[in-house]
XYZ file of C-alpha atoms in Angstrom:
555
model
C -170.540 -72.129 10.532
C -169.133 -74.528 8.314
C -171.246 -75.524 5.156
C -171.221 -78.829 3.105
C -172.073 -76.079 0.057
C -168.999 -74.223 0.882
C -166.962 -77.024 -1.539
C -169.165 -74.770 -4.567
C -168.830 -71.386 -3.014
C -166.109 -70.466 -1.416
C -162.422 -69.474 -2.394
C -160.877 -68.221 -5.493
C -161.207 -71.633 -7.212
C -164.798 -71.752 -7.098
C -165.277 -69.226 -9.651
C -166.374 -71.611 -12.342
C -168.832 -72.782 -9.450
C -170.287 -69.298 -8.174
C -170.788 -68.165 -12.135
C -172.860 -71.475 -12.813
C -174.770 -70.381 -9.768
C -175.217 -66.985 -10.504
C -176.950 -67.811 -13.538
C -179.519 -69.646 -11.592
C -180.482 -66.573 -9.899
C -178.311 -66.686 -6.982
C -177.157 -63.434 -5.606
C -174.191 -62.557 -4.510
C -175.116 -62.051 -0.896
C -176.957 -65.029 -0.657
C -173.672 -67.123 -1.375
C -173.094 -67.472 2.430
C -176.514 -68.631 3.399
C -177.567 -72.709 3.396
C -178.236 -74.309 0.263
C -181.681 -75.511 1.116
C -182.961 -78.847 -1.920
C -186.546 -79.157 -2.157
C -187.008 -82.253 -3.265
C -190.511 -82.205 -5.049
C -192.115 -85.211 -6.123
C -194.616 -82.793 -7.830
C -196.220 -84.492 -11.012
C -199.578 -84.197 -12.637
C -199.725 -88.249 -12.882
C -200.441 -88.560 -9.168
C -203.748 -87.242 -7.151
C -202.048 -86.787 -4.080
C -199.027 -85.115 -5.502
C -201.178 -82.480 -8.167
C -200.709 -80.215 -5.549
C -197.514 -79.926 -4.725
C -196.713 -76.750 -6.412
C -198.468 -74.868 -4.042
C -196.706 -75.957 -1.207
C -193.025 -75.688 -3.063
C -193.963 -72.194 -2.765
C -194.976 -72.412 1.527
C -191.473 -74.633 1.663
C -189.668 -71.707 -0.592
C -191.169 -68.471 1.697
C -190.368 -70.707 5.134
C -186.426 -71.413 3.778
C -185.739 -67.999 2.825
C -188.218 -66.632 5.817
C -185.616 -68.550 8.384
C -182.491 -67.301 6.450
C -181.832 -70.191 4.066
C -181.609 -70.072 0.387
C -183.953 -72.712 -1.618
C -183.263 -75.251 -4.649
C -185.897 -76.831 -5.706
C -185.232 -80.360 -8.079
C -187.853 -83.130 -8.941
C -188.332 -86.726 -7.805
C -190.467 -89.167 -9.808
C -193.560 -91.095 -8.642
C -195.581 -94.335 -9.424
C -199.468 -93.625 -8.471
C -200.319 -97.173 -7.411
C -203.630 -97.223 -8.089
C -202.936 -96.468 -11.983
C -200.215 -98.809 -12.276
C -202.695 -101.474 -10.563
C -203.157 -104.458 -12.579
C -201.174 -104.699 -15.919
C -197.436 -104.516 -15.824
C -196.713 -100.710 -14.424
C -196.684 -102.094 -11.062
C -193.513 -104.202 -11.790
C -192.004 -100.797 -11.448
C -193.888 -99.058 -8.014
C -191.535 -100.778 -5.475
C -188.397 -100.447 -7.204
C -188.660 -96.923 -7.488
C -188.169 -96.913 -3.607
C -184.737 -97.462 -4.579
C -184.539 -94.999 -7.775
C -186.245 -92.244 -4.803
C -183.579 -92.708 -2.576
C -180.868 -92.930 -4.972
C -182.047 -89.676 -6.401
C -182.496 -87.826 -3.792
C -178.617 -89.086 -2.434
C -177.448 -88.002 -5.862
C -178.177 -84.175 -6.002
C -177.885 -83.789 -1.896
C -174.418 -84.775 -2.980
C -173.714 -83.407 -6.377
C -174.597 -80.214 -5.189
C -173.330 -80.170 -2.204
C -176.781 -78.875 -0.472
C -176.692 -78.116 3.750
C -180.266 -79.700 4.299
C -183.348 -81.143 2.215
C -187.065 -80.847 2.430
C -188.612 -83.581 1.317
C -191.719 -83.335 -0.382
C -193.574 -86.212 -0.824
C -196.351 -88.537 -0.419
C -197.923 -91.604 -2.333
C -196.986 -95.233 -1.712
C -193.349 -95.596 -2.461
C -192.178 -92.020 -2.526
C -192.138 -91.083 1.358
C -190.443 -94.439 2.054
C -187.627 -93.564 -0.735
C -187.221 -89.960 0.500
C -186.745 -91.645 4.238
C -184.113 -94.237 3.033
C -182.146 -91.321 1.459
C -182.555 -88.911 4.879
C -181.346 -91.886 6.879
C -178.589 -93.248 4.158
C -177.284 -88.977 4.050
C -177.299 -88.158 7.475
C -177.825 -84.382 6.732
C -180.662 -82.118 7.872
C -184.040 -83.438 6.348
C -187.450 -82.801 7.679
C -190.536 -84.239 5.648
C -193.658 -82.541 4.180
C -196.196 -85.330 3.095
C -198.871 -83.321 1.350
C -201.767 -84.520 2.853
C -204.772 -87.155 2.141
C -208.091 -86.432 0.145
C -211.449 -85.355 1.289
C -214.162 -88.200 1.329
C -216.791 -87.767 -1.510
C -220.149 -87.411 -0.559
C -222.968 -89.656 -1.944
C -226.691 -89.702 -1.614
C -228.142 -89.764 2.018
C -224.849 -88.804 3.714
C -222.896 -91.970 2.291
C -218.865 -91.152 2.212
C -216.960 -92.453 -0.932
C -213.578 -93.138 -0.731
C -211.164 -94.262 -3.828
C -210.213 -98.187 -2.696
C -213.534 -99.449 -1.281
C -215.913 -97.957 -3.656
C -213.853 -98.826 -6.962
C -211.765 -101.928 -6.578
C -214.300 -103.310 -4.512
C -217.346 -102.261 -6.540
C -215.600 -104.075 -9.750
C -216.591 -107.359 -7.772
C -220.268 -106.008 -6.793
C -221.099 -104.928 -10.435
C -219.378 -108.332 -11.436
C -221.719 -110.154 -8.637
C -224.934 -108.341 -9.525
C -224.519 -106.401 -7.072
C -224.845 -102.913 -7.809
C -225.906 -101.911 -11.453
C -223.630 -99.631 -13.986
C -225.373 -96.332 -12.688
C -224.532 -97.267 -9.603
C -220.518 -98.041 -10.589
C -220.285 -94.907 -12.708
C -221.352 -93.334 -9.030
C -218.377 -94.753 -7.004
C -215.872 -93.751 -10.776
C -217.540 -90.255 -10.261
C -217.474 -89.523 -6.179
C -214.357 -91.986 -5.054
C -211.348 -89.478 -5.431
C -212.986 -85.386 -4.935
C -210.125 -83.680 -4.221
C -206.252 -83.881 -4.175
C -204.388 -86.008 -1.745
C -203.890 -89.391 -1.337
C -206.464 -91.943 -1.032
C -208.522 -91.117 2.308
C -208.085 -94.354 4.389
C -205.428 -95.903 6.466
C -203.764 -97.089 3.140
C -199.963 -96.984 2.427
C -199.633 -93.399 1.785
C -201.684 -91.920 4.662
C -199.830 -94.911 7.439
C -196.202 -93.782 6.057
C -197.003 -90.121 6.658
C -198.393 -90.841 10.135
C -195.259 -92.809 10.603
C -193.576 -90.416 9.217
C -194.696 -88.096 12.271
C -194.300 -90.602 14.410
C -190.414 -90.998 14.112
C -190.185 -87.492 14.855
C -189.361 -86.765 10.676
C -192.384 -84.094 9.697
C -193.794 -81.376 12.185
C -196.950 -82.400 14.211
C -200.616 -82.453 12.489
C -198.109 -83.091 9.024
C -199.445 -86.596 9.043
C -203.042 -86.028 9.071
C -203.520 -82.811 7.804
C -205.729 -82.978 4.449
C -203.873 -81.690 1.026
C -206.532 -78.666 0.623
C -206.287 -77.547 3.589
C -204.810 -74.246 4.646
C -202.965 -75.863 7.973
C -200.918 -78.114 5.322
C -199.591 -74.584 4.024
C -198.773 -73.374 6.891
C -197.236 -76.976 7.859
C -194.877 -76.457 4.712
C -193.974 -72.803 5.985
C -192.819 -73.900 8.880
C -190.774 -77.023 8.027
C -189.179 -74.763 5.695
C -188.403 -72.109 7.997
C -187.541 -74.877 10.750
C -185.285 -76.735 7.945
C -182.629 -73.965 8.126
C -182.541 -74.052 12.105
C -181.583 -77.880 11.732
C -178.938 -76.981 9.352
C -177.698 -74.291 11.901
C -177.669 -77.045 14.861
C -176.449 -79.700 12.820
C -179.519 -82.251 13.699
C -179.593 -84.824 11.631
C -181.954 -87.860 10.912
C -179.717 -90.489 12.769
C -180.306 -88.158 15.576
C -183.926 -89.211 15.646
C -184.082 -92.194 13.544
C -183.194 -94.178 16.638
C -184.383 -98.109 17.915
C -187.192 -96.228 20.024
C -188.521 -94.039 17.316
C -189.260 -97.627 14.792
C -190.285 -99.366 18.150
C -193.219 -96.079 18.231
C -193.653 -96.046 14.925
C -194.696 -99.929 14.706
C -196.612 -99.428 17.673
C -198.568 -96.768 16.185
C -199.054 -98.682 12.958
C -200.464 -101.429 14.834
C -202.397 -99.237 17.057
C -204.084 -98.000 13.949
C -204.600 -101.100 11.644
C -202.369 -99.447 8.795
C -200.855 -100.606 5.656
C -198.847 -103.908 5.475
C -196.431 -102.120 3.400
C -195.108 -100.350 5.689
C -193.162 -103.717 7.461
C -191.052 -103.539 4.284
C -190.746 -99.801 4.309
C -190.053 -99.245 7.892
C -187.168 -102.454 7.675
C -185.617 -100.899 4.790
C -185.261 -97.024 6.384
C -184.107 -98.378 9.677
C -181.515 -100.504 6.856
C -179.988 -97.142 5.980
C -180.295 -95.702 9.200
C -178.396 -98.929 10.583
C -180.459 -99.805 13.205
C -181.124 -103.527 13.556
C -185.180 -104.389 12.836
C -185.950 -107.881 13.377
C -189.078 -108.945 11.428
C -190.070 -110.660 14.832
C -190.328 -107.150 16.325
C -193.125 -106.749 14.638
C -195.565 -109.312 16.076
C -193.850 -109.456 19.204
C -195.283 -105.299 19.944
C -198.490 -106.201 17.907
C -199.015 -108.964 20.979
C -199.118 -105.988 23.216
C -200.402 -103.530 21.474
C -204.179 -102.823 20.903
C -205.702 -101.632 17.855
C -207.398 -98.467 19.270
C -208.854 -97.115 16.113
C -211.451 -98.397 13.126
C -209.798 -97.005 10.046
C -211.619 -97.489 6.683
C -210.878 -100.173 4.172
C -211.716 -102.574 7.708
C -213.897 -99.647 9.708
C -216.081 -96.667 9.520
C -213.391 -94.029 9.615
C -210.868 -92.113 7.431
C -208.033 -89.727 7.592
C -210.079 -86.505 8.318
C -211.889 -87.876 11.006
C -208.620 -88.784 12.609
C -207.401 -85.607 11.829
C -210.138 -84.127 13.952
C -210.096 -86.142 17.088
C -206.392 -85.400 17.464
C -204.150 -87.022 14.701
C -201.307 -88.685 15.166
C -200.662 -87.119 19.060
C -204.198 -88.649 19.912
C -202.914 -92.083 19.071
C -199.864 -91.236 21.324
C -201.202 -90.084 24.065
C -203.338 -93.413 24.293
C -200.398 -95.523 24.029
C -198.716 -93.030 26.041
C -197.549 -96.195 28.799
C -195.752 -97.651 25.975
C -194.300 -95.035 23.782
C -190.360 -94.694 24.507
C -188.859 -90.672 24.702
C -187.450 -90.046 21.447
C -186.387 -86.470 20.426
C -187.976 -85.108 17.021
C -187.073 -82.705 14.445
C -189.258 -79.732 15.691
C -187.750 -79.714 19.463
C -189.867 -80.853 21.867
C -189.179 -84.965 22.192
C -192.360 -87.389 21.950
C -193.192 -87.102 25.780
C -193.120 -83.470 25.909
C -195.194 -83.197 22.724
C -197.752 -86.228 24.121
C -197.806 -84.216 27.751
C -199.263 -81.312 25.256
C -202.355 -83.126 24.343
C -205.545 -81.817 25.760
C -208.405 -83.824 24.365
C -208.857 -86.734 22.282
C -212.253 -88.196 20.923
C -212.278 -91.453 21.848
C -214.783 -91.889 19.324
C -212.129 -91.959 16.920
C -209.436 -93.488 19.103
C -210.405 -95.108 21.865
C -208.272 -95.512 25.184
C -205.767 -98.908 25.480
C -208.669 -100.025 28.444
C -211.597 -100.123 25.571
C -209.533 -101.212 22.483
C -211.526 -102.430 19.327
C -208.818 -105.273 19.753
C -206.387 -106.483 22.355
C -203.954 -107.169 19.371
C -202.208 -104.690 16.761
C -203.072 -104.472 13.436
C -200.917 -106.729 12.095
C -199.259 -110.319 12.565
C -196.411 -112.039 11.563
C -196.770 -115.795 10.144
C -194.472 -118.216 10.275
C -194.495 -122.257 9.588
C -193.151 -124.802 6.843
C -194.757 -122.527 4.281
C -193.298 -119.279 5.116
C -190.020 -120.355 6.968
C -188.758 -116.623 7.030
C -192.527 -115.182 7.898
C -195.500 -113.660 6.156
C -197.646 -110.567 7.028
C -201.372 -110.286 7.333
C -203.659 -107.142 8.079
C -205.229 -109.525 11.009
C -207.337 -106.108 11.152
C -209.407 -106.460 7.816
C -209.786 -110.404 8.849
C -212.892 -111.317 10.074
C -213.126 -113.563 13.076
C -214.620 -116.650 10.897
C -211.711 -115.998 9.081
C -208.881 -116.470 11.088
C -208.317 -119.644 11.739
C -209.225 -121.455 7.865
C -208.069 -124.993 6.111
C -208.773 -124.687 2.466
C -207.742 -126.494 -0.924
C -204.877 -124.817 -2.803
C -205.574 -123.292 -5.581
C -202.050 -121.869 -7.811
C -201.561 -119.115 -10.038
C -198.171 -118.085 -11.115
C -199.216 -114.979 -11.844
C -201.359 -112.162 -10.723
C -203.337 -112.077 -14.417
C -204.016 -116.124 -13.839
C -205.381 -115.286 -10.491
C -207.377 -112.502 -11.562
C -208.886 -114.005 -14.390
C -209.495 -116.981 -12.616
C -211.615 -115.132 -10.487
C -213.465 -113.289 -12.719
C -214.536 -116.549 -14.422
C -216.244 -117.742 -10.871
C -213.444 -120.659 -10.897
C -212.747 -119.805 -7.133
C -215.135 -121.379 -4.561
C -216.179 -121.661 -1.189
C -213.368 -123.757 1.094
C -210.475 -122.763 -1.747
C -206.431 -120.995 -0.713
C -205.678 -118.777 -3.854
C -202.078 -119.378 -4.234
C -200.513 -116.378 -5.987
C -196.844 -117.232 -7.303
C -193.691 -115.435 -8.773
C -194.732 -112.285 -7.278
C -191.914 -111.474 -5.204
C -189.180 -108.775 -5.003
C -187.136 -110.896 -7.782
C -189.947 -113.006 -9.115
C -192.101 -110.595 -10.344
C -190.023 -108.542 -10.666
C -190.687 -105.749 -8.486
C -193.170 -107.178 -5.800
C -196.459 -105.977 -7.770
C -199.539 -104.993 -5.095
C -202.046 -106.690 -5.894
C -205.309 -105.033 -4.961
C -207.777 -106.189 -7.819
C -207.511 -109.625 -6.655
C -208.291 -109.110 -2.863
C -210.905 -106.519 -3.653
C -212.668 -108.914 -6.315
C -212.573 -111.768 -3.526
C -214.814 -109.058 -1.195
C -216.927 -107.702 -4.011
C -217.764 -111.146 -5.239
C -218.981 -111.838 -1.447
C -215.516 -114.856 -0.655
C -214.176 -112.890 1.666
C -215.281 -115.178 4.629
C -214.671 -118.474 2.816
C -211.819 -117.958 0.682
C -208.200 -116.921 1.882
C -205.489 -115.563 -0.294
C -201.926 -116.140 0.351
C -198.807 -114.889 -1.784
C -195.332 -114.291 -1.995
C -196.081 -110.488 -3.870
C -197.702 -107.846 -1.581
C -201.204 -105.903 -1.268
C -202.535 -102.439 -1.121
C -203.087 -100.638 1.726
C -206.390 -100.963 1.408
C -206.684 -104.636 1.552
C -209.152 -106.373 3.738
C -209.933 -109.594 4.138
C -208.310 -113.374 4.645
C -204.787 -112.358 2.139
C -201.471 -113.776 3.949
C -198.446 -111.847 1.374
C -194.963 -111.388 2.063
C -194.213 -115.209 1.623
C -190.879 -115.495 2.095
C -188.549 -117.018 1.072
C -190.336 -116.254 -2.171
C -190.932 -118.766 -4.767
C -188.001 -117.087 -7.333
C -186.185 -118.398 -4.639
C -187.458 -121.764 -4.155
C -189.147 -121.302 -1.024
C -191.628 -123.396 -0.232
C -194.716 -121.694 -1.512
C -192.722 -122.548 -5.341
C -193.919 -126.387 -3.982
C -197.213 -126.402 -3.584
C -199.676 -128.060 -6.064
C -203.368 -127.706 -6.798
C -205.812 -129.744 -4.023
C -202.742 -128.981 -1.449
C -204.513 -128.174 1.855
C -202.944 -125.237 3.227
C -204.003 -124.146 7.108
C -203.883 -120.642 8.550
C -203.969 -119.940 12.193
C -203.318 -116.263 12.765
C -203.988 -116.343 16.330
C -201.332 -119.093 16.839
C -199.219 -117.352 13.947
C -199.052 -120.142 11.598
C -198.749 -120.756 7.975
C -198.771 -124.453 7.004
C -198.825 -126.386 4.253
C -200.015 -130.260 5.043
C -197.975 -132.195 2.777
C -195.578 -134.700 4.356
C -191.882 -133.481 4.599
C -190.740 -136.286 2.050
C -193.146 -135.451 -0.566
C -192.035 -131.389 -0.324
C -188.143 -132.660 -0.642
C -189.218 -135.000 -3.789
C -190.836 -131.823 -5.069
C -188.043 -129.710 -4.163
C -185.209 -131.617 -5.886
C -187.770 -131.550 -9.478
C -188.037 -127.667 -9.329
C -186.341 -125.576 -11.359
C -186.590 -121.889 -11.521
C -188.325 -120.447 -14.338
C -187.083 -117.865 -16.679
C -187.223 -114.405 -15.597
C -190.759 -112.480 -16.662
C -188.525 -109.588 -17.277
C -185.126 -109.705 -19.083
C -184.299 -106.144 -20.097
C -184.121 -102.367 -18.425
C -183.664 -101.491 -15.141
C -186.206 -104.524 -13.502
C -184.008 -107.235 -15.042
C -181.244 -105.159 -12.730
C -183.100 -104.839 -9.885
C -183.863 -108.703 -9.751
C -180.672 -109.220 -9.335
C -179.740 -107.431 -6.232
C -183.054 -107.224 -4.444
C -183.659 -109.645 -0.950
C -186.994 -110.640 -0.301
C -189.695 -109.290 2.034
C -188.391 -110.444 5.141
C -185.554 -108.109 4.891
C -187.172 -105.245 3.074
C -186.734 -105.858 -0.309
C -184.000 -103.604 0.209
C -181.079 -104.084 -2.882
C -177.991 -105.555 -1.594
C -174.469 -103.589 -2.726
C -172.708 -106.431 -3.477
């Protein structure tokens, strides 16, 4: 078999090459097996990556176990909920990019047959996708797995997003008293792993499954659990076998695998991120991903399961009635064969499915709605679309007219809010938030989960041009694009504006006569950038808004 590491280890002139990787470690007699990367987003700055070592070590006995030889090399990581709310998160969606640049990097510097990719928080499974795709050599994914719930007084479940974020509004409303929020600090986040709902980390690395990219149970499994182990044996031992067959991700990254994937995502209420992370992969995997595609599956596709921030349920319940197959084999009429890394394609691995508790998930005939998870916007305020969690909406909520009321910055908003400026009947407008405005598309979770704790979630609606957590709920429209850096629309509005949302009939609209937005239009000017230096003032430049991505342009 030909090797992409043969350019460093074989012939005469790779003597310089072989004594650089002798002094690794490298024997002799292992020159001739695959160079194996373990990409290891391991750091002790992120929950659901603190234990990563241990599995580096499952990933290292499967490679060497199936004949390979392992490298292992470290990717950074943004923990979103630490870099919530001050000027870190300026820098969690960019590193999407750094990821995948990274990860390209040493696959190619070194020459490496295959990768295991070990990842995933927010931004970092995304990243490590965009580099499998943009490479096009062996890859299989480990995501390491969500928390445990914490466990309260008479049986209540904490989990991180709803019982911090959230309880910053309660304790701020009266609500709940200091003992009370020191309780939620104390119980939110028990174990390793990422946050326990169907926020962006645990949706990517169901996703992640979905597309056929990590072995089954992967996506679900929790992070201190033996099965994850034994998950990261086997991808490691099954890593080499891809190298040997020469599958690569192109090979399953097709149209049908994004077309499950969405449908899945919908199916389960998940993250609004991952619109932007699933156009950018199929970006490097050059498949064409129409925004539209989006709402046009949602129409069809029910939401089958009540994931906590909007429902009763979290990752290890879902785990137990079935994971990610259970949600396939419901949807099993409108999932589309699609081979996968491990061998057996979707159909065969959905025909394997004995039981599901459709507790948990129900069946497409008893959906808790007949619409997906998510829906696209469109109108004279978002011209290029929007995205809202029509999941975490309540039904008062989704068809509102309220008065506009503009921040042109997430701080403004927040402090607004904090102040008990917002009322009853009011649009938070949330400005210069975008890919290039912000820079960096900052998720903006304190806002949202102030509007809920302080009781607005059913009167107020929040719309912006930035993005929101995963564990968003509520009435919050983000994604505005064409962003207001670029002078789209929602750069026009003005305080006392009536803006009107209709998410059933999938429109964003500002009511303001069409003269009075040009006469505003031709007075705007774009302001200076909020960041002028490092590696943001960079990424401003070359980064295309939502509707796309936010992928970075080459040119």
């Amino acid at each position: 078999m030909t090797k992409r590491s043969d350019a460093i280890t074989k012939g005469f002139e790779r003597t310089p090459h072989r004594a650089l990787l002798k002094s690794t470690g490298v024997p002799n007699d292992q020159m001739d097996r695959p160079f194996i990367g373990i990409a290891s987003s391991f750091t002790d700055l992120i929950p659901g990556h603190t234990g990563m070592r241990d599995l580096e070590r499952f990933i290292e006995k499967g490679v060497h176990t199936g004949g390979g030889y392992s490298f292992i090399f470290g990717i950074p990581g943004v923990c979103d909920g630490i870099a919530m709310g001050h000027k870190g998160m300026h820098y969690s969606l960019p590193t999407r990019e750094l990821i995948a640049d990274m990860v390209e990097s040493i696959a190619e510097a070194h020459r490496l047959d295959g990768l295991v990719l070990l990842t995933n928080c927010d931004k970092i499974t995304p990243g490590m996708l965009m580099a499998a795709a943009r490479l096009d050599i062996p890859c299989i994914v480990v995501t390491a797995g969500p928390s445990l719930t914490g466990t309260g007084r008479n049986g209540r479940r904490f989990s991180f997003v709803t019982d911090t974020f959230e309880a910053m509004g309660q304790y701020k409303a009266g609500v709940i008293d200091e003992k009370q929020l020191f309780e939620c600090e104390e119980s939110a986040c028990p174990t390793a792993g990422s946050c326990q709902g169907m926020f962006t980390a645990n949706t990517m690395a169901v996703l992640t499954e979905t597309l056929g990219m990590s072995l089954p149970r992967c996506g679900t499994a929790s992070a201190v659990s033996s099965l994850k182990r034994r998950i990261a044996f086997a991808s490691g031992e099954r890593i080499v076998g891809l190298v040997r067959d020469q599958i690569t991700p192109r090979q399953i990254l097709t149209r049908a695998a994004f077309e499950n994937a969405i449908r899945v995502d919908l199916a389960l209420g998940g993250s609004s991120n991952t619109v932007l992370h699933l156009l950018a992969i199929a970006h490097e995997a050059k498949i064409p991903l129409p925004l539209e595609l989006f709402d046009e599956l949602g129409k069809t596709t029910p939401q089958l399961a009540h994931m906590n921030p909007g429902g009763p349920n979290f990752m290890e319940d879902l785990d137990t009635a079935g994971g990610v197959l259970a949600v396939l084999y419901q949807l099993r009429d409108q999932i589309i064969d699609n081979p996968t890394l491990l061998g057996p394609s979707i159909a065969q691995l959905i025909a394997s499915v004995a039981e599901v508790d459709e507790d948990v998930v129900r069946p497409v005939s008893s959906p808790i709605r007949p619409e997906g998870g998510l829906a696209v916007l469109k109108g004279n305020l978002a011209p290029q679309g929007a995205i809202v969690k029509q999941s975490g909406v309540s039904e008062k909520m989704m068809t509102f007219s309220g008065r506009a009321r503009c921040y042109n910055s997430e701080e403004d908003a927040m402090a607004a809010l904090l102040a008990g400026e917002i009322v009853a009947g009011d649009v938070v407008v949330i400005r210069y938030e975008g890919p290039k405005g912000g820079p960096g598309m900052r998720e903006m979770l304190a806002p949202t989960a102030t509007l809920m704790g302080l009781g607005l979630g059913d009167s107020v609606a929040l719309i912006t041009d930035g993005r929101f957590s995963g564990g968003t709920r509520g009435p919050c429209i983000g994604h505005i694009s064409p962003e207001a850096a670029q002078g789209g629309p929602i750069a026009l509005v003005r305080d006392g504006d009536t803006i009107a949302l209709d998410i059933p009939a999938r429109s964003l609209e500002l009511k303001v006569a069409p003269a009075e937005l040009e006469q505003r239009r031709s007075a705007w000017r774009a302001p200076e950038p909020k960041i002028k230096t490092g590696w943001l003032a960079r990424y401003a430049k070359v980064v295309t808004n939502a509707s796309t991505g936010a992928v970075c342009n080459a040119d």
